[in-house]
Amino acid sequence: MTSAPYGSWPSPIAAADLASSGHPVEGGRYVGDDVWWSELRPSEGGRVAVRRLGLDDEPEDVLPAPWNARTRIHEYGGGAWTVTDAGRLVFAEFSDQRLYLLEGGTPVPLTPEPPQPCSLRYGDLSVVDGEVWAVREMHDTDGGVSRDICVIPLDGSAANDPHRVRSVVAGSDFLANPRLSPDRRHLAWIAWDHPQMPWDGTELRVVAVEGGRVTGKVRTLLGGPEESVLQPEWVGPTELYTISDRSGWWNLYRVGIDDPDPVAMCPMDADFGGALWMLGGRWHTRRDDGTLLTVRTFGTDTLAVLDPATGSLVDIPLDGLTSVGLGDRNGNRILLLTGGAQTPSGLRELDLDTGAVRTVRLSVTELPEAAYLPEARQLTFQGAEREVHVIAYPPRHPRYRGEDGELPPYVAFVHGGPTSRVAPSLNPVFAFFTSRGIGVVDVNYGGSTGYGREYRNRLRGQWGVVDVEDVVTAVTGLAEAGMADPGRLAIEGGSAGGWTVLAALTTSDVFACGASYFGVAELDGFVKETHDFESRYIDGLIGPLPEAADLYAERAPLNNVAGLNCPVLLLQGLDDPIVPPSQAERFRDALVEKGIPHAYLEYEGESHGFRKLATLISSRNAELSFYGQVLGFEPPDIPRLELWRPPTADRRTGTRTF
């Protein structure tokens, strides 16, 4: 082994490799015996392609370029495509948000052209009896947004006649999971209203229908302001299985439309659900024998079979796969979106009879040698007020080690949401850092899902406080354990994670620097400029306006730049409708005013989450160069990022230079 300073180790993992070989996979679906999925293509401008396995099991496009199967409903999307019984693709096209039917070689529109660009959006798509059922989002000219569940004919007649799109139910700010009963006599769905978010409180509603038209009164079976209900699924003409956190955990319940007293099928201190950021999420699916395939979470995911008759739960071993998402089922075969600490994420098929797992499509084309990949360590640190769950990824290289007496720098990764979570994963981005001698710690701070409602509710009214305290607890815990250099700690995060980055840098002195990807910097402008789905999110995270106006000002990192004394990297997409560029621009201006060294990188054509090949390369290289300059190492073969620095005066000439 060769000794060299941490951060300076040569690595075979380049930013270009991360970008060119990475193509996140979602939405596995059986079409006959074929498997289809959606795939982000950074090399094709960040479009989402629908693909399948072709000859020699090589992926091929079902939906050719430049078509882009991505919906902007809630801005985060979800359920952007489905397939008819005859194998025809129905999808939402990103550029205009209309629904299209792929028939032959050219898609044809199913929905009318919107009055304004992208003002009609559709998601959570399904085909029932020759019609497309969808959640529709409608934007009017004065900025108002409304939603309903609607039905679109498959014959294309609505493309030129908006009246052919039939509205079924509305009356709520948000709707999800439209489900018709097997006899087509009842419709069930999930609904909620501002200022609730779907993990705060939702309602399971049902109404009698005939021919896809409402014939009865809407009834609420479950839910309320303090009960989050998810994913209703019919198990007969009058009974549903659904998920509720009324016990403090998202557990599975049986509920009848005529006897709505819910019955817990397997009470457990674990979550059988998650945050509904995107429409179409699934955590259970019914098998032909009446048992349920379930995914439960306590830090990591476990696939299991639940017998509703007895309440017994039998785990299915998946050999190191720590994250599990349910896809389509075909008999005793099930598609899973899975990954693990040593296993790349992707779409896999599980044979429930034999337990055999077949890889369909991984989210990365090529992986580095295993010796360059970090090993995940699940740790829990005790802070002053509470415990914090983290996953640490120490530096790892087959030929290099740190110099004697040296401890490695660490970067704390802060997930977005903030109502989200992380699990042990083989993340090539982490390997990009750890293979160079930089440790990574992924933090499930208070507010994260997967640990029950109480853990999730820790962030209520405390955003910018609990998240910051927990990330500080994580990195100081690593330092106290002798794993990290306390003088070389960095923090990075995107969106809400970017808020935590900026809040931590402006209210603590633990971090030497931080990188904010499209992060929230202040709240007054944010709540006015952000999209409808999250426009009242801050009510729960900090407090409602105008009552909490002082707290908004007090918590905003932009208003606390006086407490900032370390460099900052800001990265921003110029087309971001969720965290607009004005957030980063205001913070940049404050950095200039105080004379803080920084860099601000803006990317045209990028939205909330970078998708283009050139952007992915540029941003990751910039981040690594930034850490090297601040933390005192020289990463080899990385372009140097130019930092803005305050002008200094030449004492002899009186001139000011940078």
XYZ file of C-alpha atoms in Angstrom:
658
model
C 0.000 0.000 0.000
C 1.187 3.498 -0.872
C 0.724 6.311 1.618
C -0.666 9.547 0.194
C -2.751 12.410 1.594
C -6.448 11.735 1.758
C -8.217 13.359 -1.178
C -5.208 13.043 -3.484
C -5.497 9.364 -4.360
C -5.723 8.602 -8.085
C -9.100 7.102 -8.979
C -10.431 5.328 -12.057
C -13.873 6.838 -11.385
C -14.300 10.056 -13.346
C -17.277 12.414 -13.392
C -17.680 11.582 -17.076
C -18.019 7.906 -16.148
C -20.732 8.704 -13.599
C -22.686 10.713 -16.146
C -22.255 8.534 -19.225
C -22.875 5.182 -17.567
C -25.666 6.309 -15.259
C -29.283 6.034 -16.429
C -31.759 5.740 -13.522
C -34.421 3.103 -14.156
C -38.050 3.239 -12.969
C -41.488 1.770 -13.603
C -41.137 -1.921 -14.464
C -44.143 -3.264 -16.371
C -45.025 -6.599 -17.994
C -46.344 -6.332 -21.540
C -47.146 -9.913 -22.434
C -43.926 -11.743 -21.635
C -41.833 -8.630 -22.286
C -40.638 -6.264 -19.586
C -40.843 -2.512 -20.210
C -39.393 0.239 -18.053
C -38.616 3.966 -18.120
C -35.035 5.182 -18.173
C -33.435 8.602 -17.811
C -30.999 9.215 -20.687
C -28.426 11.929 -19.753
C -26.682 11.428 -23.101
C -29.951 12.322 -24.872
C -30.545 15.661 -23.190
C -32.045 14.098 -20.060
C -35.127 12.651 -21.767
C -37.034 9.732 -20.231
C -37.265 6.812 -22.637
C -39.584 3.807 -22.372
C -37.507 0.731 -23.157
C -37.601 -3.069 -23.291
C -35.205 -5.960 -23.783
C -34.601 -6.740 -27.443
C -32.364 -9.226 -29.212
C -29.676 -10.798 -27.029
C -31.348 -9.161 -24.038
C -30.012 -5.761 -25.067
C -32.175 -2.716 -24.226
C -34.030 -1.065 -27.077
C -36.383 1.900 -27.216
C -40.129 1.422 -27.290
C -40.502 5.198 -27.332
C -37.899 6.648 -29.710
C -36.087 9.955 -29.365
C -36.891 12.765 -29.057
C -40.123 11.742 -27.299
C -39.890 12.192 -23.542
C -42.257 10.255 -21.237
C -42.315 12.562 -18.248
C -45.186 14.340 -16.528
C -44.919 17.601 -14.607
C -47.928 16.932 -12.390
C -46.966 18.179 -8.888
C -43.688 19.030 -10.731
C -42.261 15.753 -9.391
C -44.456 13.675 -11.694
C -45.294 9.998 -11.359
C -47.340 7.517 -13.367
C -46.320 9.135 -16.655
C -47.008 6.079 -18.810
C -49.069 2.927 -18.991
C -49.878 0.198 -21.502
C -53.156 -1.028 -22.972
C -54.148 -4.699 -23.054
C -53.114 -4.716 -26.706
C -49.620 -3.499 -25.831
C -49.998 0.123 -26.949
C -48.089 2.758 -25.000
C -49.938 5.715 -23.451
C -47.636 8.437 -22.125
C -47.353 12.076 -21.088
C -44.975 13.993 -23.351
C -42.754 16.360 -21.374
C -42.566 19.171 -23.930
C -46.313 19.914 -24.018
C -47.693 17.645 -21.251
C -50.341 16.148 -23.538
C -51.137 12.441 -23.448
C -50.175 10.434 -26.520
C -50.806 6.931 -27.824
C -47.921 5.188 -29.550
C -49.440 3.352 -32.463
C -47.120 2.285 -35.216
C -44.129 4.584 -35.491
C -45.553 7.970 -34.537
C -47.394 8.886 -31.331
C -50.806 10.500 -31.791
C -52.345 12.901 -29.230
C -55.158 11.791 -26.938
C -55.727 15.055 -25.054
C -56.390 18.560 -26.330
C -53.721 21.168 -26.796
C -53.624 23.197 -23.551
C -54.690 26.864 -23.567
C -51.208 27.828 -22.364
C -48.040 25.740 -22.726
C -48.044 22.784 -20.325
C -51.123 24.083 -18.456
C -52.863 20.672 -18.576
C -50.911 17.823 -16.983
C -51.750 14.171 -16.385
C -50.324 11.493 -14.089
C -51.089 8.262 -12.254
C -52.252 6.813 -15.581
C -54.146 3.534 -15.983
C -56.260 2.020 -18.741
C -59.656 0.585 -17.749
C -62.230 -0.685 -20.243
C -60.695 1.139 -23.170
C -60.334 4.505 -21.418
C -57.435 6.242 -19.713
C -58.024 7.172 -16.074
C -55.740 9.905 -14.767
C -55.187 12.595 -12.204
C -55.336 15.894 -14.100
C -53.745 19.174 -13.078
C -55.080 22.416 -14.598
C -53.236 25.757 -14.492
C -55.219 28.882 -15.305
C -53.940 32.223 -16.551
C -53.992 33.929 -13.135
C -51.781 31.283 -11.518
C -54.556 29.162 -9.995
C -54.210 25.379 -9.966
C -56.958 22.781 -9.673
C -57.033 18.999 -9.996
C -59.506 16.233 -10.695
C -59.720 12.603 -11.669
C -60.664 12.388 -15.309
C -61.272 9.870 -18.078
C -59.825 10.204 -21.593
C -61.052 8.128 -24.550
C -58.421 6.029 -26.302
C -59.841 6.719 -29.759
C -58.206 10.165 -29.947
C -61.502 12.027 -30.126
C -60.536 14.310 -27.232
C -57.441 15.598 -29.038
C -59.582 18.177 -30.827
C -62.594 18.238 -28.516
C -61.830 19.065 -24.846
C -65.389 18.143 -23.874
C -64.561 14.503 -24.584
C -62.354 14.486 -21.483
C -64.755 13.598 -18.687
C -64.180 14.892 -15.155
C -65.243 12.276 -12.576
C -64.396 13.705 -9.137
C -62.749 16.882 -7.877
C -63.234 19.118 -4.845
C -59.782 18.609 -3.252
C -56.487 20.387 -3.758
C -54.754 17.053 -4.418
C -55.838 13.588 -5.536
C -53.979 10.320 -6.061
C -54.427 6.597 -6.632
C -57.751 6.466 -8.531
C -58.943 2.849 -8.297
C -62.108 1.347 -9.811
C -63.628 -1.628 -8.016
C -63.638 -4.961 -9.893
C -67.348 -4.601 -10.689
C -66.801 -0.964 -11.823
C -69.433 0.254 -9.360
C -67.203 2.216 -6.997
C -64.213 4.513 -7.290
C -61.686 4.883 -4.465
C -58.929 7.475 -4.246
C -56.714 9.442 -1.880
C -57.320 13.177 -1.314
C -55.812 15.980 0.736
C -55.874 19.762 0.917
C -53.503 22.610 1.661
C -51.651 23.012 3.975
C -51.362 19.241 4.436
C -48.674 17.230 2.709
C -49.487 13.588 1.918
C -47.339 12.330 4.820
C -49.172 14.644 7.234
C -52.801 13.770 6.574
C -54.840 12.344 3.718
C -58.274 10.761 3.310
C -59.394 7.557 1.638
C -62.591 8.398 -0.216
C -65.071 6.288 -2.142
C -68.082 7.030 -4.349
C -70.576 4.988 -6.340
C -70.159 5.245 -10.116
C -71.858 3.884 -13.206
C -70.238 4.008 -16.596
C -67.451 6.095 -15.105
C -69.886 8.743 -13.819
C -70.626 9.523 -10.183
C -74.021 8.289 -9.010
C -73.718 8.606 -5.250
C -72.340 10.684 -2.408
C -68.619 10.850 -1.691
C -67.725 9.185 1.597
C -64.507 9.272 3.618
C -63.520 5.855 4.953
C -60.200 6.642 6.642
C -57.836 9.484 7.332
C -57.759 13.058 8.511
C -55.354 15.878 9.372
C -53.182 13.610 11.538
C -53.542 10.333 9.642
C -51.725 9.613 6.393
C -53.478 7.026 4.194
C -51.791 5.565 1.108
C -52.373 3.173 -1.800
C -55.919 1.792 -1.633
C -56.384 -1.443 -3.596
C -59.649 -3.323 -4.107
C -59.837 -6.958 -2.976
C -63.472 -7.390 -3.925
C -66.444 -5.243 -4.873
C -66.820 -3.733 -1.381
C -63.479 -4.151 0.412
C -60.057 -2.501 0.163
C -56.553 -2.987 1.489
C -54.812 0.278 2.290
C -52.011 1.805 4.358
C -52.521 4.120 7.332
C -50.204 5.531 10.006
C -52.960 5.870 12.646
C -50.826 3.694 14.979
C -47.750 5.878 14.528
C -46.460 3.609 11.766
C -47.626 3.119 8.183
C -49.289 -0.302 8.558
C -51.674 -2.290 6.361
C -55.440 -2.275 7.004
C -58.561 -3.927 5.646
C -61.571 -1.624 5.291
C -65.055 -2.203 3.873
C -67.096 0.473 2.166
C -70.163 -0.548 4.181
C -68.252 -1.267 7.394
C -65.408 1.234 7.430
C -64.021 0.223 10.831
C -60.442 -0.607 9.773
C -58.771 -3.864 10.759
C -54.985 -3.912 11.138
C -53.661 -6.916 9.246
C -50.163 -7.044 10.751
C -49.516 -4.396 13.441
C -45.807 -3.669 13.645
C -43.369 -0.908 14.551
C -42.246 -0.548 10.958
C -43.400 1.492 7.976
C -45.209 -0.330 5.172
C -45.402 2.940 3.228
C -43.438 6.051 2.390
C -43.565 9.679 1.351
C -45.815 10.240 -1.682
C -43.573 12.667 -3.541
C -44.447 11.115 -6.878
C -47.791 9.685 -7.928
C -48.059 5.963 -8.432
C -46.054 4.763 -5.435
C -46.630 1.127 -4.427
C -45.788 -0.714 -1.221
C -48.052 -3.768 -1.490
C -49.516 -5.930 -4.216
C -51.953 -8.821 -4.051
C -51.005 -12.274 -5.314
C -53.301 -14.782 -7.014
C -53.548 -16.841 -3.812
C -54.825 -13.830 -1.831
C -51.609 -13.143 0.067
C -49.884 -9.778 -0.157
C -46.363 -8.937 -1.194
C -45.278 -6.096 1.075
C -42.302 -3.815 1.577
C -41.623 -2.598 5.109
C -38.972 -0.202 6.267
C -36.977 0.412 9.385
C -33.847 2.018 8.020
C -33.652 -0.599 5.271
C -36.364 -2.336 3.226
C -37.580 -5.908 3.612
C -39.761 -7.781 1.120
C -42.252 -10.152 2.747
C -45.445 -12.132 2.163
C -48.373 -11.203 4.380
C -51.264 -13.618 4.880
C -54.321 -11.409 5.553
C -56.200 -14.348 7.039
C -53.675 -15.026 9.804
C -51.587 -11.852 9.956
C -48.405 -13.880 9.512
C -45.490 -12.194 7.786
C -42.767 -14.236 6.094
C -39.666 -12.413 4.894
C -38.204 -13.101 1.458
C -34.382 -13.036 1.507
C -32.895 -10.823 -1.195
C -29.172 -11.264 -0.527
C -27.980 -7.798 0.408
C -30.634 -5.746 -1.364
C -31.485 -3.020 1.138
C -33.889 -0.902 -0.923
C -36.947 -2.446 -2.548
C -39.681 -0.927 -4.698
C -42.571 -2.933 -6.111
C -43.234 -3.055 -9.825
C -45.643 -5.097 -11.914
C -46.515 -8.747 -11.202
C -47.060 -11.568 -13.678
C -48.171 -14.756 -11.953
C -45.418 -15.664 -9.534
C -42.930 -13.266 -11.078
C -42.570 -9.765 -9.682
C -40.528 -6.813 -10.917
C -38.541 -5.019 -8.228
C -36.609 -1.774 -8.206
C -33.796 -2.753 -5.885
C -30.265 -1.974 -4.803
C -27.893 -2.529 -1.931
C -24.668 -1.429 -0.311
C -22.655 -3.654 -2.642
C -25.225 -4.136 -5.392
C -26.100 -1.495 -8.003
C -29.686 -0.313 -8.169
C -31.875 -1.306 -11.056
C -34.819 -3.355 -12.252
C -34.805 -7.014 -11.297
C -37.281 -9.882 -11.634
C -37.935 -12.183 -8.683
C -39.324 -15.686 -9.198
C -41.463 -16.214 -6.108
C -41.471 -19.984 -6.582
C -37.715 -20.481 -6.729
C -36.380 -17.297 -5.138
C -34.211 -16.687 -8.203
C -33.447 -13.054 -9.038
C -32.773 -11.987 -12.634
C -31.318 -8.631 -13.565
C -33.393 -6.845 -16.203
C -31.683 -3.442 -16.381
C -29.258 -1.785 -13.983
C -29.134 1.971 -13.508
C -25.430 1.963 -14.393
C -23.812 0.409 -17.457
C -20.375 -0.147 -15.976
C -19.107 -0.356 -12.421
C -15.562 0.147 -11.175
C -13.687 -2.762 -9.674
C -15.210 -3.775 -6.350
C -12.028 -2.754 -4.514
C -12.762 0.907 -5.370
C -16.310 0.798 -4.019
C -16.994 1.922 -0.435
C -18.411 -0.301 2.270
C -21.498 1.002 4.052
C -21.652 1.145 7.830
C -25.005 1.780 9.495
C -24.390 3.804 12.639
C -26.479 5.581 15.242
C -25.152 8.613 17.111
C -26.689 10.071 20.236
C -27.116 13.829 20.150
C -28.069 16.161 22.962
C -31.777 15.632 22.338
C -32.172 12.451 20.273
C -30.533 9.657 18.313
C -29.602 10.071 14.663
C -29.360 7.280 12.089
C -26.602 7.519 9.473
C -24.785 5.458 6.870
C -21.037 6.052 6.732
C -18.851 5.247 3.710
C -15.155 5.448 4.713
C -12.456 6.012 2.078
C -11.421 2.862 0.238
C -8.745 2.160 -2.367
C -6.922 -1.090 -3.211
C -3.486 0.554 -3.425
C -3.582 3.742 -1.343
C -4.003 4.667 2.284
C -3.748 7.901 4.230
C -0.515 9.126 5.675
C 0.435 8.233 9.225
C -1.447 10.271 11.775
C -3.835 11.709 9.179
C -7.603 11.424 9.405
C -9.737 11.680 6.257
C -11.962 14.600 5.295
C -15.676 13.763 5.235
C -18.635 15.118 3.289
C -22.066 14.921 4.918
C -24.769 14.286 2.314
C -28.150 15.754 3.227
C -31.109 14.244 1.393
C -33.857 16.394 -0.088
C -37.498 16.508 0.775
C -36.868 17.009 3.640
C -39.478 14.263 4.121
C -37.493 11.491 2.479
C -34.834 8.989 3.471
C -31.662 7.184 2.445
C -30.626 3.541 2.730
C -27.273 1.798 2.257
C -26.531 1.934 -1.441
C -23.863 1.336 -4.017
C -23.816 4.927 -5.142
C -21.197 5.684 -7.812
C -21.189 9.315 -6.667
C -20.056 8.191 -3.212
C -17.351 6.037 -4.828
C -16.241 9.094 -6.812
C -15.256 10.638 -3.469
C -14.284 7.628 -1.334
C -11.914 6.213 -3.972
C -9.986 9.502 -3.708
C -9.730 9.332 0.065
C -12.766 11.421 1.027
C -15.305 9.849 3.363
C -19.050 10.231 2.917
C -21.813 10.106 5.520
C -25.482 9.941 4.494
C -27.779 11.260 7.230
C -31.373 10.310 8.053
C -31.974 13.401 10.164
C -35.166 14.016 12.134
C -37.983 14.386 9.624
C -36.847 11.408 7.564
C -39.243 8.598 6.770
C -38.714 4.943 7.589
C -38.632 5.295 11.366
C -42.281 5.984 12.141
C -44.382 9.126 12.475
C -42.729 10.426 15.652
C -39.315 10.505 13.963
C -40.912 12.116 10.912
C -42.670 14.732 13.038
C -39.449 15.840 14.729
C -39.075 18.417 11.977
C -42.495 19.998 12.534
C -41.865 23.641 13.202
C -38.141 22.878 13.471
C -36.812 23.010 9.903
C -33.413 24.642 9.982
C -32.936 23.521 13.591
C -33.410 19.753 13.999
C -31.976 18.904 10.582
C -28.907 21.041 11.256
C -28.439 19.651 14.772
C -28.707 16.068 13.524
C -26.202 16.514 10.698
C -23.810 18.160 13.162
C -24.351 15.213 15.518
C -23.475 12.840 12.667
C -20.181 14.458 11.677
C -19.033 15.196 15.226
C -19.855 11.593 16.090
C -17.588 10.428 13.280
C -14.828 12.740 14.494
C -15.180 11.597 18.103
C -14.997 7.983 16.920
C -11.690 8.728 15.204
C -13.095 8.219 11.723
C -13.012 11.814 10.417
C -10.790 14.885 10.650
C -12.835 17.422 12.651
C -11.112 20.279 10.837
C -12.022 18.985 7.372
C -15.751 18.431 7.387
C -17.902 19.486 4.430
C -21.643 19.330 3.773
C -23.617 19.001 0.540
C -27.266 18.654 -0.375
C -29.889 19.526 -2.939
C -33.242 21.311 -2.680
C -34.351 21.009 0.955
C -30.947 19.421 1.558
C -29.444 22.607 0.146
C -31.413 24.593 2.737
C -29.836 22.462 5.480
C -26.401 23.047 3.949
C -26.843 26.821 4.006
C -28.493 26.785 7.438
C -25.673 24.671 8.886
C -22.984 26.922 7.414
C -24.604 30.098 8.721
C -25.500 28.883 12.228
C -22.642 26.551 13.185
C -18.860 26.470 12.914
C -18.503 22.713 12.414
C -18.101 22.685 8.634
C -15.158 24.009 6.640
C -17.293 24.490 3.514
C -20.507 23.415 1.811
C -22.068 22.802 -1.582
C -25.723 23.643 -2.192
C -27.451 22.178 -5.230
C -30.546 24.284 -6.024
C -31.048 24.917 -2.311
C -33.630 27.082 -0.569
C -31.964 30.225 0.819
C -34.887 32.272 2.142
C -38.590 31.760 2.656
C -40.563 34.903 1.867
C -39.747 34.702 -1.832
C -39.758 30.911 -1.867
C -43.369 30.507 -0.758
C -44.442 33.058 -3.371
C -42.381 31.646 -6.232
C -42.443 27.882 -5.739
C -44.987 25.518 -7.270
C -48.407 24.690 -5.854
C -47.602 21.262 -4.405
C -45.072 22.680 -1.928
C -46.475 26.183 -1.590
C -47.832 25.439 1.912
C -45.207 22.872 2.931
C -43.472 25.477 5.076
C -46.638 25.789 7.217
C -45.740 22.476 8.822
C -41.962 22.805 8.673
C -41.825 26.235 10.327
C -45.330 27.705 10.693
C -48.144 29.418 8.780
C -48.085 33.001 7.609
C -48.497 35.648 8.843
C -48.152 34.203 12.356
C -44.676 32.743 11.687
C -43.269 35.670 9.686
C -40.611 36.385 12.296
C -39.533 32.733 12.303
C -39.278 32.773 8.508
C -36.856 35.667 8.745
C -34.979 34.183 11.697
C -34.402 30.756 10.104
C -33.559 31.876 6.559
C -29.862 31.279 5.788
C -29.902 34.427 3.654
C -30.584 36.477 6.775
C -27.805 34.762 8.731
C -24.882 35.282 6.379
C -23.263 37.381 9.119
C -22.538 34.070 10.866
C -20.901 32.548 7.774
C -17.118 32.358 7.631
C -16.363 29.593 5.137
C -16.512 29.115 1.338
C -19.717 28.049 -0.413
C -20.436 26.419 -3.771
C -23.850 27.156 -5.324
C -25.166 25.113 -8.271
C -28.460 25.996 -9.934
C -30.639 25.034 -12.893
C -32.051 28.088 -14.630
C -35.381 26.397 -15.469
C -36.108 25.228 -11.920
C -39.802 25.835 -11.026
C -39.475 24.376 -7.523
C -36.478 26.310 -6.172
C -36.157 29.214 -8.625
C -32.714 30.643 -9.508
C -33.527 33.760 -7.494
C -32.817 31.741 -4.329
C -29.223 31.009 -5.277
C -28.732 34.462 -6.804
C -29.746 36.217 -3.595
C -27.399 34.086 -1.559
C -24.572 34.701 -4.044
C -25.115 38.441 -3.733
C -24.941 38.161 0.051
C -21.664 36.235 -0.219
C -20.211 38.961 -2.405
C -21.335 41.641 0.010
C -19.641 39.899 2.931
C -16.567 38.937 0.908
C -16.948 35.170 1.282
C -15.025 33.068 -1.297
C -17.504 31.134 -3.406
C -18.530 29.909 -6.831
C -21.943 30.148 -8.438
C -22.567 27.784 -11.363
C -25.780 28.126 -13.342
C -26.960 25.668 -15.979
C -29.295 26.515 -18.827
C -32.021 23.993 -19.612
C -31.745 22.285 -16.222
C -34.676 22.006 -13.860
C -34.924 20.619 -10.321
C -32.324 17.860 -10.412
C -29.676 17.820 -13.096
C -30.244 15.517 -16.060
C -27.897 16.511 -18.882
C -24.560 14.804 -19.451
C -22.508 18.004 -19.587
C -24.122 19.344 -16.414
C -23.537 16.157 -14.463
C -19.857 16.187 -15.393
C -19.358 19.887 -14.742
C -21.122 19.987 -11.390
C -19.416 16.948 -9.888
C -15.924 18.003 -11.016
C -16.576 21.482 -9.645
C -17.614 20.076 -6.287
C -14.480 17.937 -5.989
C -12.174 20.815 -6.969
C -13.961 23.035 -4.458
C -13.378 20.576 -1.608
C -9.736 20.179 -2.570
C -9.085 23.908 -2.479
C -10.781 24.378 0.883
C -9.833 21.159 2.675
C -6.211 21.130 1.571
C -5.671 18.416 -1.014
C -5.102 18.324 -4.754
C -7.377 15.856 -6.588
C -5.476 14.688 -9.676
C -6.863 15.186 -13.189
C -9.730 17.449 -12.070
C -10.297 20.863 -13.714
C -9.715 23.648 -11.218
C -12.823 25.566 -10.220
C -12.258 29.299 -10.072
C -13.569 30.736 -6.823
C -14.663 34.329 -6.466
C -12.567 35.936 -3.795
C -12.891 39.388 -2.241
C -10.640 42.108 -3.621
C -7.483 42.851 -1.688
C -5.493 46.068 -1.628
C -1.827 46.180 -2.651
C -0.269 48.151 0.210
C 2.442 49.606 -2.030
C 0.276 50.735 -4.962
C -3.124 51.006 -3.358
C -4.649 49.009 -6.234
C -7.255 46.336 -5.541
C -6.932 42.890 -7.077
C -8.747 39.592 -6.828
